[in-house]
Amino acid sequence: MTMTDNDLRDLLARDASVVKGAGVTLADVDRRVRRIRRRRGAAGAVLAAGLAVAVLVTTAPRAVTIAPGDRPAAAAAAMPGPSLTPGVSYLAGQRVFLEKETETGGRVLRFPYTGISESVNVRVDCREPSYGFVWLNGRLEAQGVCGVQSDHVDHPISWIDESGRDLAGRNEVAVALVPVQRVAADGEPEAPIPALGEQEAERVIAETGEYRTGARVTIREAWLLRSAPTPINCDRDIVIRKPNGQEILSSACDRPTGFPLPVD
């Protein structure tokens, strides 16, 4: 039976009201008082152990000390920051350098243009099922099916140069169309068409010969987008210790690399 302080008081009170009987001896009181104290000590030890575990589980803040001669930028550079992942992508713009309609297939058609952007977007829309090739400044850059194919989907060829070269100025795009059957003749129906090399493309175009078809070639600006890096890793808070002894709890997650640390 669990004995508490109130139980002991009740027991002594009842014993005092009894005229006859063995009653409660001094040894009984001493034994029960010791039992209460042992239970209290055990409970306190369990509570202290629980608090110690909680303290150990909690990640301790990382301390960064700013020396009197440190500048905010230097302290920020010395502090290990969150890992960053730069975002890079290319985007076709609205400015059109050239737009031409063509009715000729089986021949390489050349389209000189003058651009102002770092990159360029070349798009070929075919009115008949075709296979198209795109060159930029004499190099075969893109190829693929063009127009409405057997899947009943219109497939334009749209290519953006991502080589990193600066294409502002005078350039030349070349386009050639052939019937899809000329490229996929040796393959199984509905199977993907493997890309052709420079010589193979020239051979297929020459063997096809000039024929009448319809397509639109559009050359427009394209720009390299450089997005700001975003922190993707935040492991713990930072305690900034100033030269005057003041401590500031800060967070590595809220500030990209290079943001100045607060100092007085």
mmCIF file of C-alpha atoms in Angstrom:
data_model
loop_
_atom_site.group_PDB
_atom_site.id
_atom_site.type_symbol
_atom_site.label_atom_id
_atom_site.label_comp_id
_atom_site.label_asym_id
_atom_site.label_seq_id
_atom_site.Cartn_x
_atom_site.Cartn_y
_atom_site.Cartn_z
ATOM 1 C CA MET A 1 0.000 0.000 0.000
ATOM 2 C CA THR A 2 1.398 3.421 -0.909
ATOM 3 C CA MET A 3 1.940 5.688 2.132
ATOM 4 C CA THR A 4 1.906 9.480 1.827
ATOM 5 C CA ASP A 5 2.256 12.328 4.351
ATOM 6 C CA ASN A 6 -1.509 12.649 4.619
ATOM 7 C CA ASP A 7 -1.902 8.919 5.191
ATOM 8 C CA LEU A 8 0.628 9.063 8.030
ATOM 9 C CA ARG A 9 -1.167 11.992 9.642
ATOM 10 C CA ASP A 10 -4.502 10.170 9.438
ATOM 11 C CA LEU A 11 -2.940 7.069 10.935
ATOM 12 C CA LEU A 12 -1.545 9.009 13.900
ATOM 13 C CA ALA A 13 -4.839 10.827 14.382
ATOM 14 C CA ARG A 14 -6.812 7.587 14.442
ATOM 15 C CA ASP A 15 -4.330 6.059 16.876
ATOM 16 C CA ALA A 16 -4.648 8.999 19.195
ATOM 17 C CA SER A 17 -8.451 8.570 19.292
ATOM 18 C CA VAL A 18 -8.219 4.920 20.311
ATOM 19 C CA VAL A 19 -8.083 4.375 24.066
ATOM 20 C CA LYS A 20 -7.129 0.701 23.994
ATOM 21 C CA GLY A 21 -5.002 -1.339 21.593
ATOM 22 C CA ALA A 22 -1.410 -1.745 20.578
ATOM 23 C CA GLY A 23 -1.397 1.608 18.808
ATOM 24 C CA VAL A 24 1.361 2.976 16.563
ATOM 25 C CA THR A 25 4.889 2.584 17.863
ATOM 26 C CA LEU A 26 7.757 4.982 17.323
ATOM 27 C CA ALA A 27 9.448 2.317 15.167
ATOM 28 C CA ASP A 28 6.382 2.200 12.894
ATOM 29 C CA VAL A 29 6.470 5.946 12.416
ATOM 30 C CA ASP A 30 10.208 5.929 11.726
ATOM 31 C CA ARG A 31 9.898 3.082 9.211
ATOM 32 C CA ARG A 32 7.059 4.743 7.325
ATOM 33 C CA VAL A 33 8.776 8.144 7.278
ATOM 34 C CA ARG A 34 11.894 6.512 5.778
ATOM 35 C CA ARG A 35 9.713 4.822 3.147
ATOM 36 C CA ILE A 36 8.182 8.168 2.135
ATOM 37 C CA ARG A 37 11.631 9.749 1.873
ATOM 38 C CA ARG A 38 12.936 6.891 -0.304
ATOM 39 C CA ARG A 39 10.013 7.254 -2.699
ATOM 40 C CA ARG A 40 10.588 11.005 -2.934
ATOM 41 C CA GLY A 41 14.295 10.506 -3.617
ATOM 42 C CA ALA A 42 13.613 7.979 -6.361
ATOM 43 C CA ALA A 43 11.067 10.274 -8.021
ATOM 44 C CA GLY A 44 13.527 13.165 -7.919
ATOM 45 C CA ALA A 45 16.253 11.049 -9.475
ATOM 46 C CA VAL A 46 13.945 9.984 -12.318
ATOM 47 C CA LEU A 47 12.949 13.594 -12.972
ATOM 48 C CA ALA A 48 16.580 14.745 -12.986
ATOM 49 C CA ALA A 49 17.542 11.947 -15.398
ATOM 50 C CA GLY A 50 14.676 12.892 -17.700
ATOM 51 C CA LEU A 51 15.801 16.516 -17.773
ATOM 52 C CA ALA A 52 19.374 15.448 -18.497
ATOM 53 C CA VAL A 53 18.234 13.339 -21.454
ATOM 54 C CA ALA A 54 16.152 16.238 -22.782
ATOM 55 C CA VAL A 55 19.171 18.510 -22.614
ATOM 56 C CA LEU A 56 21.338 15.963 -24.415
ATOM 57 C CA VAL A 57 18.752 15.346 -27.164
ATOM 58 C CA THR A 58 18.371 19.054 -27.914
ATOM 59 C CA THR A 59 20.986 20.174 -30.440
ATOM 60 C CA ALA A 60 23.266 22.732 -28.883
ATOM 61 C CA PRO A 61 23.580 26.037 -30.757
ATOM 62 C CA ARG A 62 26.782 26.555 -32.702
ATOM 63 C CA ALA A 63 28.829 29.458 -31.288
ATOM 64 C CA VAL A 64 30.490 32.055 -33.498
ATOM 65 C CA THR A 65 32.748 34.619 -31.765
ATOM 66 C CA ILE A 66 33.356 37.972 -33.416
ATOM 67 C CA ALA A 67 36.775 39.430 -32.572
ATOM 68 C CA PRO A 68 37.026 43.203 -31.985
ATOM 69 C CA GLY A 69 38.708 43.776 -35.359
ATOM 70 C CA ASP A 70 36.322 41.613 -37.382
ATOM 71 C CA ARG A 71 34.114 43.252 -39.973
ATOM 72 C CA PRO A 72 30.587 41.869 -40.575
ATOM 73 C CA ALA A 73 31.428 40.669 -44.082
ATOM 74 C CA ALA A 74 34.569 38.886 -42.892
ATOM 75 C CA ALA A 75 32.674 37.161 -40.099
ATOM 76 C CA ALA A 76 29.991 36.060 -42.514
ATOM 77 C CA ALA A 77 32.578 34.681 -44.918
ATOM 78 C CA ALA A 78 34.378 32.769 -42.154
ATOM 79 C CA MET A 79 31.167 31.240 -40.831
ATOM 80 C CA PRO A 80 30.212 27.950 -42.514
ATOM 81 C CA GLY A 81 26.932 28.740 -44.234
ATOM 82 C CA PRO A 82 24.150 26.556 -45.627
ATOM 83 C CA SER A 83 24.869 24.630 -48.794
ATOM 84 C CA LEU A 84 23.561 26.387 -51.875
ATOM 85 C CA THR A 85 22.179 25.125 -55.144
ATOM 86 C CA PRO A 86 22.314 27.684 -57.988
ATOM 87 C CA GLY A 87 19.399 27.615 -60.421
ATOM 88 C CA VAL A 88 20.207 28.042 -64.109
ATOM 89 C CA SER A 89 17.730 27.873 -66.978
ATOM 90 C CA TYR A 90 17.123 29.276 -70.450
ATOM 91 C CA LEU A 91 13.995 31.071 -71.565
ATOM 92 C CA ALA A 92 12.736 31.918 -75.042
ATOM 93 C CA GLY A 93 11.842 35.588 -75.307
ATOM 94 C CA GLN A 94 9.243 37.530 -77.281
ATOM 95 C CA ARG A 95 11.508 39.233 -79.806
ATOM 96 C CA VAL A 96 11.420 37.446 -83.187
ATOM 97 C CA PHE A 97 14.575 37.720 -85.294
ATOM 98 C CA LEU A 98 13.154 35.830 -88.271
ATOM 99 C CA GLU A 99 9.919 34.072 -89.276
ATOM 100 C CA LYS A 100 9.619 32.326 -92.621
ATOM 101 C CA GLU A 101 7.128 30.066 -94.326
ATOM 102 C CA THR A 102 8.583 27.355 -96.529
ATOM 103 C CA GLU A 103 7.072 24.889 -98.982
ATOM 104 C CA THR A 104 10.246 22.993 -99.784
ATOM 105 C CA GLY A 105 11.433 19.707 -98.340
ATOM 106 C CA GLY A 106 14.359 17.435 -99.212
ATOM 107 C CA ARG A 107 16.772 20.383 -99.305
ATOM 108 C CA VAL A 108 18.782 22.343 -96.745
ATOM 109 C CA LEU A 109 17.279 25.835 -96.420
ATOM 110 C CA ARG A 110 19.481 28.558 -94.899
ATOM 111 C CA PHE A 111 18.191 31.486 -92.812
ATOM 112 C CA PRO A 112 20.756 34.159 -91.885
ATOM 113 C CA TYR A 113 19.709 36.394 -88.988
ATOM 114 C CA THR A 114 21.125 39.041 -86.670
ATOM 115 C CA GLY A 115 20.470 38.507 -82.969
ATOM 116 C CA ILE A 116 20.988 40.501 -79.794
ATOM 117 C CA SER A 117 20.694 37.758 -77.181
ATOM 118 C CA GLU A 118 23.158 35.332 -75.629
ATOM 119 C CA SER A 119 21.185 32.336 -76.887
ATOM 120 C CA VAL A 120 18.571 31.596 -79.538
ATOM 121 C CA ASN A 121 15.385 29.576 -79.866
ATOM 122 C CA VAL A 122 14.680 27.858 -83.182
ATOM 123 C CA ARG A 123 11.190 26.448 -83.732
ATOM 124 C CA VAL A 124 9.927 24.489 -86.736
ATOM 125 C CA ASP A 125 6.185 23.868 -87.171
ATOM 126 C CA CYS A 126 5.288 21.384 -89.912
ATOM 127 C CA ARG A 127 1.941 21.196 -91.681
ATOM 128 C CA GLU A 128 2.599 17.605 -92.793
ATOM 129 C CA PRO A 129 4.162 14.652 -90.946
ATOM 130 C CA SER A 130 7.898 15.151 -91.363
ATOM 131 C CA TYR A 131 11.300 14.588 -89.844
ATOM 132 C CA GLY A 132 13.321 17.754 -89.419
ATOM 133 C CA PHE A 133 16.961 18.761 -88.956
ATOM 134 C CA VAL A 134 18.221 22.054 -87.493
ATOM 135 C CA TRP A 135 21.757 23.463 -87.895
ATOM 136 C CA LEU A 136 23.249 26.539 -86.251
ATOM 137 C CA ASN A 137 26.324 28.057 -87.896
ATOM 138 C CA GLY A 138 27.026 24.826 -89.772
ATOM 139 C CA ARG A 139 26.615 22.425 -86.841
ATOM 140 C CA LEU A 140 23.749 19.921 -86.605
ATOM 141 C CA GLU A 141 22.088 20.777 -83.286
ATOM 142 C CA ALA A 142 18.572 19.287 -83.256
ATOM 143 C CA GLN A 143 16.388 16.789 -85.070
ATOM 144 C CA GLY A 144 13.149 14.906 -84.617
ATOM 145 C CA VAL A 145 9.632 14.270 -85.823
ATOM 146 C CA CYS A 146 7.654 17.331 -86.816
ATOM 147 C CA GLY A 147 3.943 17.854 -87.416
ATOM 148 C CA VAL A 148 0.987 15.605 -86.578
ATOM 149 C CA GLN A 149 2.227 12.029 -86.315
ATOM 150 C CA SER A 150 0.457 8.684 -85.949
ATOM 151 C CA ASP A 151 -0.211 9.495 -82.277
ATOM 152 C CA HIS A 152 -2.431 12.395 -83.484
ATOM 153 C CA VAL A 153 -0.212 14.876 -81.639
ATOM 154 C CA ASP A 154 1.382 17.895 -83.283
ATOM 155 C CA HIS A 155 5.129 17.771 -82.619
ATOM 156 C CA PRO A 156 6.976 21.027 -83.268
ATOM 157 C CA ILE A 157 10.766 21.043 -83.151
ATOM 158 C CA SER A 158 11.791 23.647 -80.577
ATOM 159 C CA TRP A 159 15.459 23.979 -79.653
ATOM 160 C CA ILE A 160 17.337 26.472 -77.441
ATOM 161 C CA ASP A 161 21.103 26.777 -77.591
ATOM 162 C CA GLU A 162 22.530 26.067 -74.109
ATOM 163 C CA SER A 163 26.200 25.907 -75.031
ATOM 164 C CA GLY A 164 27.010 29.147 -73.220
ATOM 165 C CA ARG A 165 28.414 30.865 -76.318
ATOM 166 C CA ASP A 166 27.343 34.429 -77.057
ATOM 167 C CA LEU A 167 25.127 34.432 -80.152
ATOM 168 C CA ALA A 168 24.590 38.157 -80.345
ATOM 169 C CA GLY A 169 25.373 39.312 -83.877
ATOM 170 C CA ARG A 170 25.302 37.584 -87.242
ATOM 171 C CA ASN A 171 24.410 33.876 -87.318
ATOM 172 C CA GLU A 172 22.827 31.345 -89.658
ATOM 173 C CA VAL A 173 20.172 28.718 -89.014
ATOM 174 C CA ALA A 174 19.624 25.925 -91.542
ATOM 175 C CA VAL A 175 16.587 23.645 -91.666
ATOM 176 C CA ALA A 176 15.803 20.532 -93.723
ATOM 177 C CA LEU A 177 12.675 18.378 -93.803
ATOM 178 C CA VAL A 178 12.211 14.826 -95.097
ATOM 179 C CA PRO A 179 9.283 12.399 -94.910
ATOM 180 C CA VAL A 180 9.326 10.379 -91.692
ATOM 181 C CA GLN A 181 9.402 7.146 -93.697
ATOM 182 C CA ARG A 182 12.810 8.070 -95.137
ATOM 183 C CA VAL A 183 14.358 8.064 -91.655
ATOM 184 C CA ALA A 184 12.349 5.232 -90.077
ATOM 185 C CA ALA A 185 12.365 2.907 -93.119
ATOM 186 C CA ASP A 186 14.656 0.347 -91.471
ATOM 187 C CA GLY A 187 12.992 0.518 -88.048
ATOM 188 C CA GLU A 188 9.913 -1.156 -86.655
ATOM 189 C CA PRO A 189 6.598 0.720 -86.788
ATOM 190 C CA GLU A 190 5.967 3.017 -83.770
ATOM 191 C CA ALA A 191 9.569 2.482 -82.580
ATOM 192 C CA PRO A 192 11.576 5.575 -81.583
ATOM 193 C CA ILE A 193 13.729 6.933 -84.388
ATOM 194 C CA PRO A 194 17.435 7.013 -83.472
ATOM 195 C CA ALA A 195 19.222 10.308 -84.029
ATOM 196 C CA LEU A 196 21.263 10.560 -87.223
ATOM 197 C CA GLY A 197 24.793 11.825 -87.497
ATOM 198 C CA GLU A 198 25.896 14.657 -89.781
ATOM 199 C CA GLN A 199 26.774 12.419 -92.737
ATOM 200 C CA GLU A 200 23.689 10.237 -92.363
ATOM 201 C CA ALA A 201 21.453 13.312 -92.310
ATOM 202 C CA GLU A 202 23.105 14.670 -95.457
ATOM 203 C CA ARG A 203 22.719 11.304 -97.170
ATOM 204 C CA VAL A 204 18.997 11.001 -96.336
ATOM 205 C CA ILE A 205 18.312 14.553 -97.527
ATOM 206 C CA ALA A 206 20.204 14.000 -100.787
ATOM 207 C CA GLU A 207 18.444 10.691 -101.478
ATOM 208 C CA THR A 208 15.048 12.258 -100.747
ATOM 209 C CA GLY A 209 15.396 15.082 -103.244
ATOM 210 C CA GLU A 210 13.381 18.262 -103.330
ATOM 211 C CA TYR A 211 9.637 17.944 -102.817
ATOM 212 C CA ARG A 212 6.728 20.168 -101.831
ATOM 213 C CA THR A 213 5.652 20.420 -98.178
ATOM 214 C CA GLY A 214 4.735 23.148 -95.710
ATOM 215 C CA ALA A 215 6.412 24.460 -92.580
ATOM 216 C CA ARG A 216 7.127 27.651 -90.610
ATOM 217 C CA VAL A 217 10.565 28.476 -89.220
ATOM 218 C CA THR A 218 10.746 30.930 -86.310
ATOM 219 C CA ILE A 219 13.972 32.251 -84.788
ATOM 220 C CA ARG A 220 13.603 34.264 -81.601
ATOM 221 C CA GLU A 221 15.697 35.546 -78.726
ATOM 222 C CA ALA A 222 16.566 33.348 -75.748
ATOM 223 C CA TRP A 223 18.186 34.395 -72.486
ATOM 224 C CA LEU A 224 20.138 32.682 -69.751
ATOM 225 C CA LEU A 225 18.367 33.111 -66.423
ATOM 226 C CA ARG A 226 20.536 33.193 -63.320
ATOM 227 C CA SER A 227 18.355 32.790 -60.264
ATOM 228 C CA ALA A 228 19.574 33.687 -56.776
ATOM 229 C CA PRO A 229 20.929 30.700 -54.805
ATOM 230 C CA THR A 230 18.578 29.326 -52.179
ATOM 231 C CA PRO A 231 19.647 27.794 -48.855
ATOM 232 C CA ILE A 232 18.711 24.112 -48.804
ATOM 233 C CA ASN A 233 20.386 22.988 -45.593
ATOM 234 C CA CYS A 234 19.792 24.371 -42.080
ATOM 235 C CA ASP A 235 21.259 22.292 -39.292
ATOM 236 C CA ARG A 236 21.221 24.462 -36.158
ATOM 237 C CA ASP A 237 20.920 27.936 -34.657
ATOM 238 C CA ILE A 238 23.937 30.153 -34.147
ATOM 239 C CA VAL A 239 24.926 32.068 -31.009
ATOM 240 C CA ILE A 240 26.799 35.211 -32.058
ATOM 241 C CA ARG A 241 29.103 36.433 -29.292
ATOM 242 C CA LYS A 242 29.984 40.107 -29.666
ATOM 243 C CA PRO A 243 33.169 41.714 -28.304
ATOM 244 C CA ASN A 244 31.146 43.419 -25.561
ATOM 245 C CA GLY A 245 30.020 40.040 -24.228
ATOM 246 C CA GLN A 246 26.497 40.233 -25.618
ATOM 247 C CA GLU A 247 25.143 37.050 -27.194
ATOM 248 C CA ILE A 248 22.585 36.966 -30.002
ATOM 249 C CA LEU A 249 20.702 33.818 -30.987
ATOM 250 C CA SER A 250 20.506 33.764 -34.764
ATOM 251 C CA SER A 251 19.622 31.185 -37.406
ATOM 252 C CA ALA A 252 21.679 29.934 -40.330
ATOM 253 C CA CYS A 253 18.453 29.140 -42.190
ATOM 254 C CA ASP A 254 17.206 32.707 -42.485
ATOM 255 C CA ARG A 255 20.215 34.263 -44.156
ATOM 256 C CA PRO A 256 21.930 33.384 -47.442
ATOM 257 C CA THR A 257 25.716 33.446 -47.600
ATOM 258 C CA GLY A 258 27.136 36.975 -47.589
ATOM 259 C CA PHE A 259 24.396 38.552 -45.461
ATOM 260 C CA PRO A 260 26.140 40.670 -42.769
ATOM 261 C CA LEU A 261 26.047 39.520 -39.174
ATOM 262 C CA PRO A 262 24.538 42.045 -36.723
ATOM 263 C CA VAL A 263 27.182 43.915 -34.716
ATOM 264 C CA ASP A 264 27.057 47.026 -32.569
#
